[in-house]
GROMACS .gro file of C-alpha atoms in nm:
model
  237
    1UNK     CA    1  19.005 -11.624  -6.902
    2UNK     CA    2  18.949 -11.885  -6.609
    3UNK     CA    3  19.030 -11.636  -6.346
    4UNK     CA    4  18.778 -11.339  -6.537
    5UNK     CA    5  18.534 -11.577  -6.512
    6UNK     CA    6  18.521 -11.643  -6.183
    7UNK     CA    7  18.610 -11.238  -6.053
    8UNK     CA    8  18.291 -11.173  -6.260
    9UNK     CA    9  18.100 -11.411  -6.051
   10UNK     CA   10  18.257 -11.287  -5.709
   11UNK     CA   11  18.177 -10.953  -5.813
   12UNK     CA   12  17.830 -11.049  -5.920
   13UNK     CA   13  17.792 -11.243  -5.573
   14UNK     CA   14  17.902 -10.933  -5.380
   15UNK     CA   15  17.671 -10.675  -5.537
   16UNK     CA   16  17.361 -10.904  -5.409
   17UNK     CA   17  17.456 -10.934  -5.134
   18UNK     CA   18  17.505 -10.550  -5.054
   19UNK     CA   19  17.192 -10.485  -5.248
   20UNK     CA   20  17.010 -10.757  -5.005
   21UNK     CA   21  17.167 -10.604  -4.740
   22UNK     CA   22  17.031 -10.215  -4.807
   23UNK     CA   23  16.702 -10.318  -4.885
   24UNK     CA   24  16.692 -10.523  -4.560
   25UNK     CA   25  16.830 -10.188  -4.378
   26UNK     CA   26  16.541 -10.019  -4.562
   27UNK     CA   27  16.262 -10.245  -4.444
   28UNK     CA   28  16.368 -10.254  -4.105
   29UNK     CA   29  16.394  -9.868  -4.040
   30UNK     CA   30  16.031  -9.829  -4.266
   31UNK     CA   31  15.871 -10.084  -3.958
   32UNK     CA   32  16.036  -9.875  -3.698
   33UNK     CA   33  15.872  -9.570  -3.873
   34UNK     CA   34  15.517  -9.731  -3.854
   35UNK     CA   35  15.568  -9.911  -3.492
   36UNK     CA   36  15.646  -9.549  -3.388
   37UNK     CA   37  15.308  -9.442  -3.564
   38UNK     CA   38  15.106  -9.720  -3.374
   39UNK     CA   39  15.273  -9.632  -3.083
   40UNK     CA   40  15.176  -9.223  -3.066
   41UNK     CA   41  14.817  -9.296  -3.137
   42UNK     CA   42  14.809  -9.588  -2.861
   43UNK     CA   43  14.955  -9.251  -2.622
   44UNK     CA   44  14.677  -9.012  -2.756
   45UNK     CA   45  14.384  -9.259  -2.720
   46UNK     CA   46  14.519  -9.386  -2.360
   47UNK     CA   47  14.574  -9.019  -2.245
   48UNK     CA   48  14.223  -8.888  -2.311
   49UNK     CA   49  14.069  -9.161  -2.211
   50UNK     CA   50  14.251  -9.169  -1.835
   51UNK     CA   51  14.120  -8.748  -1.830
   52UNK     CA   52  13.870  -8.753  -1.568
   53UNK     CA   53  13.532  -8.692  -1.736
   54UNK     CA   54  13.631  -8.562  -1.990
   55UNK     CA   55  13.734  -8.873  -2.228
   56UNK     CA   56  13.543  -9.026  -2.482
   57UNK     CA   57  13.182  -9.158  -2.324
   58UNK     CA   58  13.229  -9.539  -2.269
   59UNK     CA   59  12.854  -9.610  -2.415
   60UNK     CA   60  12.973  -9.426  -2.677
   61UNK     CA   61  13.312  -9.608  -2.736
   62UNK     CA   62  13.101  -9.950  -2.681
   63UNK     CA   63  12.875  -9.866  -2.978
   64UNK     CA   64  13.189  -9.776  -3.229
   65UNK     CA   65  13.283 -10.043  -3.462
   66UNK     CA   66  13.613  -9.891  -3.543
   67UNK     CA   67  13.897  -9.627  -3.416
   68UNK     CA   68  14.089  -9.407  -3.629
   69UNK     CA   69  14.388  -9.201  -3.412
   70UNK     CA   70  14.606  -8.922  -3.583
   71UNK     CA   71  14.833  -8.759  -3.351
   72UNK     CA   72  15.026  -8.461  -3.384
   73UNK     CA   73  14.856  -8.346  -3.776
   74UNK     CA   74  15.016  -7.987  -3.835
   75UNK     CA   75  14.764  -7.706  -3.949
   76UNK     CA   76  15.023  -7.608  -4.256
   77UNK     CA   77  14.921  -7.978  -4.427
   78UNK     CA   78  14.554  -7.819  -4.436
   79UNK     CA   79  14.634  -7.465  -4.530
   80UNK     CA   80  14.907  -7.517  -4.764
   81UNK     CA   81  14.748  -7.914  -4.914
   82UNK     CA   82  15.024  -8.134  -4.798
   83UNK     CA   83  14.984  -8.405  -4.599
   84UNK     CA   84  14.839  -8.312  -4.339
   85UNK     CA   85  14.926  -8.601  -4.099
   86UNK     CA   86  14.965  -8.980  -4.017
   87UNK     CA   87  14.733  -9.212  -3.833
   88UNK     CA   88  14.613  -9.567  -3.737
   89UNK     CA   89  14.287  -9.735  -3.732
   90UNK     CA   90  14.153 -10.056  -3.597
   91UNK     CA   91  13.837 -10.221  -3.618
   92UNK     CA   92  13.617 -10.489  -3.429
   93UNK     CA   93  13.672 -10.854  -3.544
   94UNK     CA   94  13.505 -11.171  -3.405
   95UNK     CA   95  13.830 -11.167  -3.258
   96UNK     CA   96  13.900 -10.856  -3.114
   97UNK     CA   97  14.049 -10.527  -3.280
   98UNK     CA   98  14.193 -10.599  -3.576
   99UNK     CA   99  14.558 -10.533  -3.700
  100UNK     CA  100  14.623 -10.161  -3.773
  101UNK     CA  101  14.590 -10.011  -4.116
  102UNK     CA  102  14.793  -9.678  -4.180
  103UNK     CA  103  14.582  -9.401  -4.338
  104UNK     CA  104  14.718  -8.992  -4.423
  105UNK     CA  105  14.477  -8.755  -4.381
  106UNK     CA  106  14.513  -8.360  -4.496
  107UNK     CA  107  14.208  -8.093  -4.645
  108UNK     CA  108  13.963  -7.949  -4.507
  109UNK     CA  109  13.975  -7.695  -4.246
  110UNK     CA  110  14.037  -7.655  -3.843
  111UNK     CA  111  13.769  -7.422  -3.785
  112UNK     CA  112  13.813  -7.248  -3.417
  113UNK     CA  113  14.145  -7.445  -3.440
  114UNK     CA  114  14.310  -7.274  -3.738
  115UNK     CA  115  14.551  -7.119  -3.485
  116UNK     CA  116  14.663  -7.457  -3.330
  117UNK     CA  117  15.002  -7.630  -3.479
  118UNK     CA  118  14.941  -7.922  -3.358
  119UNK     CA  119  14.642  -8.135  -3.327
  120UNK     CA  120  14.576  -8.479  -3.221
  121UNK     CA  121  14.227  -8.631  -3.386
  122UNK     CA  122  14.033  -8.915  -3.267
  123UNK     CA  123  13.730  -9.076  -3.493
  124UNK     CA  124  13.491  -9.301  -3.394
  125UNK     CA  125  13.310  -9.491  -3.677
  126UNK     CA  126  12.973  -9.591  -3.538
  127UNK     CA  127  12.779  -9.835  -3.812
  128UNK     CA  128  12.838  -9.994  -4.142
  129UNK     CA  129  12.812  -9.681  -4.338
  130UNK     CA  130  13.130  -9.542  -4.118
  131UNK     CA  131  13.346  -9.858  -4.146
  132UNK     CA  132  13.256  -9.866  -4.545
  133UNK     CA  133  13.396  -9.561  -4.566
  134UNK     CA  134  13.740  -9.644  -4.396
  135UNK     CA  135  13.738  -9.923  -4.621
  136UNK     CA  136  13.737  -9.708  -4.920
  137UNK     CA  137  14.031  -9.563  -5.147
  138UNK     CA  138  13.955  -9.261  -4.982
  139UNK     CA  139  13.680  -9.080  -4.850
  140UNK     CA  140  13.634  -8.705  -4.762
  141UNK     CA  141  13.390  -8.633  -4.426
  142UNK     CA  142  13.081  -8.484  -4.464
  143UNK     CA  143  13.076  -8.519  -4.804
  144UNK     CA  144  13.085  -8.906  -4.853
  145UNK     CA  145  12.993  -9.010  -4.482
  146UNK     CA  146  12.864  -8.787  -4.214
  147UNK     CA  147  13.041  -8.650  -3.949
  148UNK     CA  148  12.949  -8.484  -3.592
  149UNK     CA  149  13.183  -8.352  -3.322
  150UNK     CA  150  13.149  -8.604  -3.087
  151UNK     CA  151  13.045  -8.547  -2.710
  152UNK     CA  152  13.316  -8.541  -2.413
  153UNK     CA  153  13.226  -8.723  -2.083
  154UNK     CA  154  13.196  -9.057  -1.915
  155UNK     CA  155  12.854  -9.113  -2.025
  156UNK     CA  156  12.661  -8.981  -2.408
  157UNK     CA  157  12.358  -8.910  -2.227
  158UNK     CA  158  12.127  -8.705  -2.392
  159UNK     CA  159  12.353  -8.747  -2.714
  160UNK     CA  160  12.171  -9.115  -2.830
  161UNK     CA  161  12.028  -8.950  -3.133
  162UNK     CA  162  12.389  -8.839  -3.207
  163UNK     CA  163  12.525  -9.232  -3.165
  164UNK     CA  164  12.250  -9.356  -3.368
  165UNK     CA  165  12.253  -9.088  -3.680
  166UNK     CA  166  12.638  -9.013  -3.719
  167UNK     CA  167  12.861  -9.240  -3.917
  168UNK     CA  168  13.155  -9.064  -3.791
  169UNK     CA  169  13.206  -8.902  -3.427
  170UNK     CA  170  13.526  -8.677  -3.457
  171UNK     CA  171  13.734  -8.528  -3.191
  172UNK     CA  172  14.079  -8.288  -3.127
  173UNK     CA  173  14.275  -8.262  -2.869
  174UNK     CA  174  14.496  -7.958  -2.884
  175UNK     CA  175  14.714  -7.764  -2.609
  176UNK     CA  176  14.560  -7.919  -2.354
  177UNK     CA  177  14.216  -7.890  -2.455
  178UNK     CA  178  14.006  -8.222  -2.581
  179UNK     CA  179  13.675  -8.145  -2.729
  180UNK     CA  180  13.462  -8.266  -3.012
  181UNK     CA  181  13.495  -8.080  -3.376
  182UNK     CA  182  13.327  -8.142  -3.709
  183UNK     CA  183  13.587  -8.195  -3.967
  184UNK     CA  184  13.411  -8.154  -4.241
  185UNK     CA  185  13.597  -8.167  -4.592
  186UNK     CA  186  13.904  -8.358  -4.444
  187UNK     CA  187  14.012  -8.625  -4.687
  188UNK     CA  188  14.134  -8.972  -4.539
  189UNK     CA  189  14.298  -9.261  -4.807
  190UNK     CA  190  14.567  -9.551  -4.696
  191UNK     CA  191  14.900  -9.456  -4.634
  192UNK     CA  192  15.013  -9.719  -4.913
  193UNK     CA  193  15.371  -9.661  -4.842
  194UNK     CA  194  15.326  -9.765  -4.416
  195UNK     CA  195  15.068 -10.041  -4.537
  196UNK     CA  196  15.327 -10.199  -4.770
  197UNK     CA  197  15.664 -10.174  -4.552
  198UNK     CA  198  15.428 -10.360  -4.223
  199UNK     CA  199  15.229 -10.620  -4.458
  200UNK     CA  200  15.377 -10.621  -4.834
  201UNK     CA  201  15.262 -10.515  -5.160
  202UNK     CA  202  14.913 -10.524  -5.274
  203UNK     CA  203  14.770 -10.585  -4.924
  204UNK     CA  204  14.454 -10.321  -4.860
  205UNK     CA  205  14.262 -10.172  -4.562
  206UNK     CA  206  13.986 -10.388  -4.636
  207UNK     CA  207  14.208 -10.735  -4.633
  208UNK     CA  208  14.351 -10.557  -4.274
  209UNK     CA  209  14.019 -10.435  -4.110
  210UNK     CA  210  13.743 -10.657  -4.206
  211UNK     CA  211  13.892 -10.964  -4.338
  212UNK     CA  212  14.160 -11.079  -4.130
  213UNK     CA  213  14.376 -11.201  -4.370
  214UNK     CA  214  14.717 -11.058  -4.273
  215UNK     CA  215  14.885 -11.101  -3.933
  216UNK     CA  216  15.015 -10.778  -3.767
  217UNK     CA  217  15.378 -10.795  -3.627
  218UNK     CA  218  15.405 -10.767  -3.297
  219UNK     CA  219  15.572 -10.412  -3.245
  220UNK     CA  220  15.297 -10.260  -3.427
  221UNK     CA  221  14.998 -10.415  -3.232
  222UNK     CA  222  15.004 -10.182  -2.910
  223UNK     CA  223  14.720  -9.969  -3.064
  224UNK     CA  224  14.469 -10.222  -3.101
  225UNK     CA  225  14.565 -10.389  -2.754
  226UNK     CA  226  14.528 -10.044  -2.599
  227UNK     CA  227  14.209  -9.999  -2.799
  228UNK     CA  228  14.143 -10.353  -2.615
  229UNK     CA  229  14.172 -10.173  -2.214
  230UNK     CA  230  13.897  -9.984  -2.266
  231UNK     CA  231  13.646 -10.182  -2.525
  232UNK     CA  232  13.668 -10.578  -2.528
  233UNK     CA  233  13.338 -10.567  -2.767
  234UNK     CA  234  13.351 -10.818  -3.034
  235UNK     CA  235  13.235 -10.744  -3.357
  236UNK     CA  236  12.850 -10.796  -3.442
  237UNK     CA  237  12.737 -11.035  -3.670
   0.00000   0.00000   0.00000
């Protein structure tokens, strides 16, 4: 009975430990997953804005109180209503960009783009009303913040009244070709799934973005110290 006993207990024993094992395996290839995210939209937003003149106007960038990068979001998640793709998002702090938040994003419609299969988008939210949004459990452009295609060059120019009316400044960047587009009817929400493998359960966009109350790890900060190259604006009080 002695020796049942304690076979029952080294089986018991063993069985944790593999189960503690797996769902270590699990968390670490879920972090890769989202340092991998972090990483493609750090690309996108560093290779537009290295295009000569034809990047995202610095005033422009200067004035945005957060950045929201989706690379690679397949036309088929907006034409068929899957998920239409993956991105990242930081936001100004008192000190600096904040730690990324992981959002999906799918609806809506390309427009002049419906032939494209692959498009990287860029958002720039310009005032309260744009980061409110972001902090949301989901919002859908146009519809529950406004949205413009944003302008391409070094400098806005002539576009002030666009900076100063739009909560949301949208570009694409497909084959090639960067350009602003109004995505009207696209619906962005937190990628719950990303958010909880990178900062555990329960943890929220808002507790990320605005309120600084999680620590990023390291592998998944490049976006918002690339973000950091081009913008060292702190966040307004």
């Amino acid at each position: 009975m002695k020796s049942n006993s304690i076979g029952r207990i080294v089986a018991v024993l063993c069985l944790t430990f593999v189960i503690g094992s797996v769902t270590f395996s699990q968390t670490k290839g879920n972090l890769k997953d989202e340092t991998n995210q972090s990483a493609k939209a750090a690309r996108v937003f560093g290779e537009i804005m290295e295009t000569p003149d034809k990047g995202i106007p610095q005033d422009l960038l200067e004035g945005a109180e957060c950045v929201a990068v989706f690379p690679s979001v397949l036309k088929a998640g907006f034409i068929f209503g899957g998920r239409g793709g993956r991105g990242v998002a930081s936001c100004r702090t008192a000190h600096g960009w904040s730690a990324p938040a992981f959002f999906n994003l799918g609806g809506g419609s390309f427009g002049l783009q419906i032939g494209a299969q692959s498009t990287d988008f860029i958002l720039l939210f310009m005032n309260k009303g744009g980061l409110n949004s972001l902090l949301s459990d989901q919002f859908t452009m146009g519809a529950d913040v406004s949205v413009a295609a944003g302008p391409v060059g070094r400098q806005a120019g002539a576009s002030t009244d666009l900076k100063l009316n739009a909560q949301i400044l949208s570009y694409s960047r497909s084959k090639g070709l960067f350009a602003g587009l109004e995505l009207k009817g696209v619906v962005i929400k937190p990628d719950k799934d990303d958010m909880r493998d990178v900062y555990g359960a329960g943890v929220t966009a808002k507790d990320v973005l605005k309120e600084n109350k999680v620590a990023a790890p390291e592998s998944v900060r490049v976006f918002p110290t690339t973000l950091n190259r081009y913008s060292s604006r702190l966040a307004r009080n």
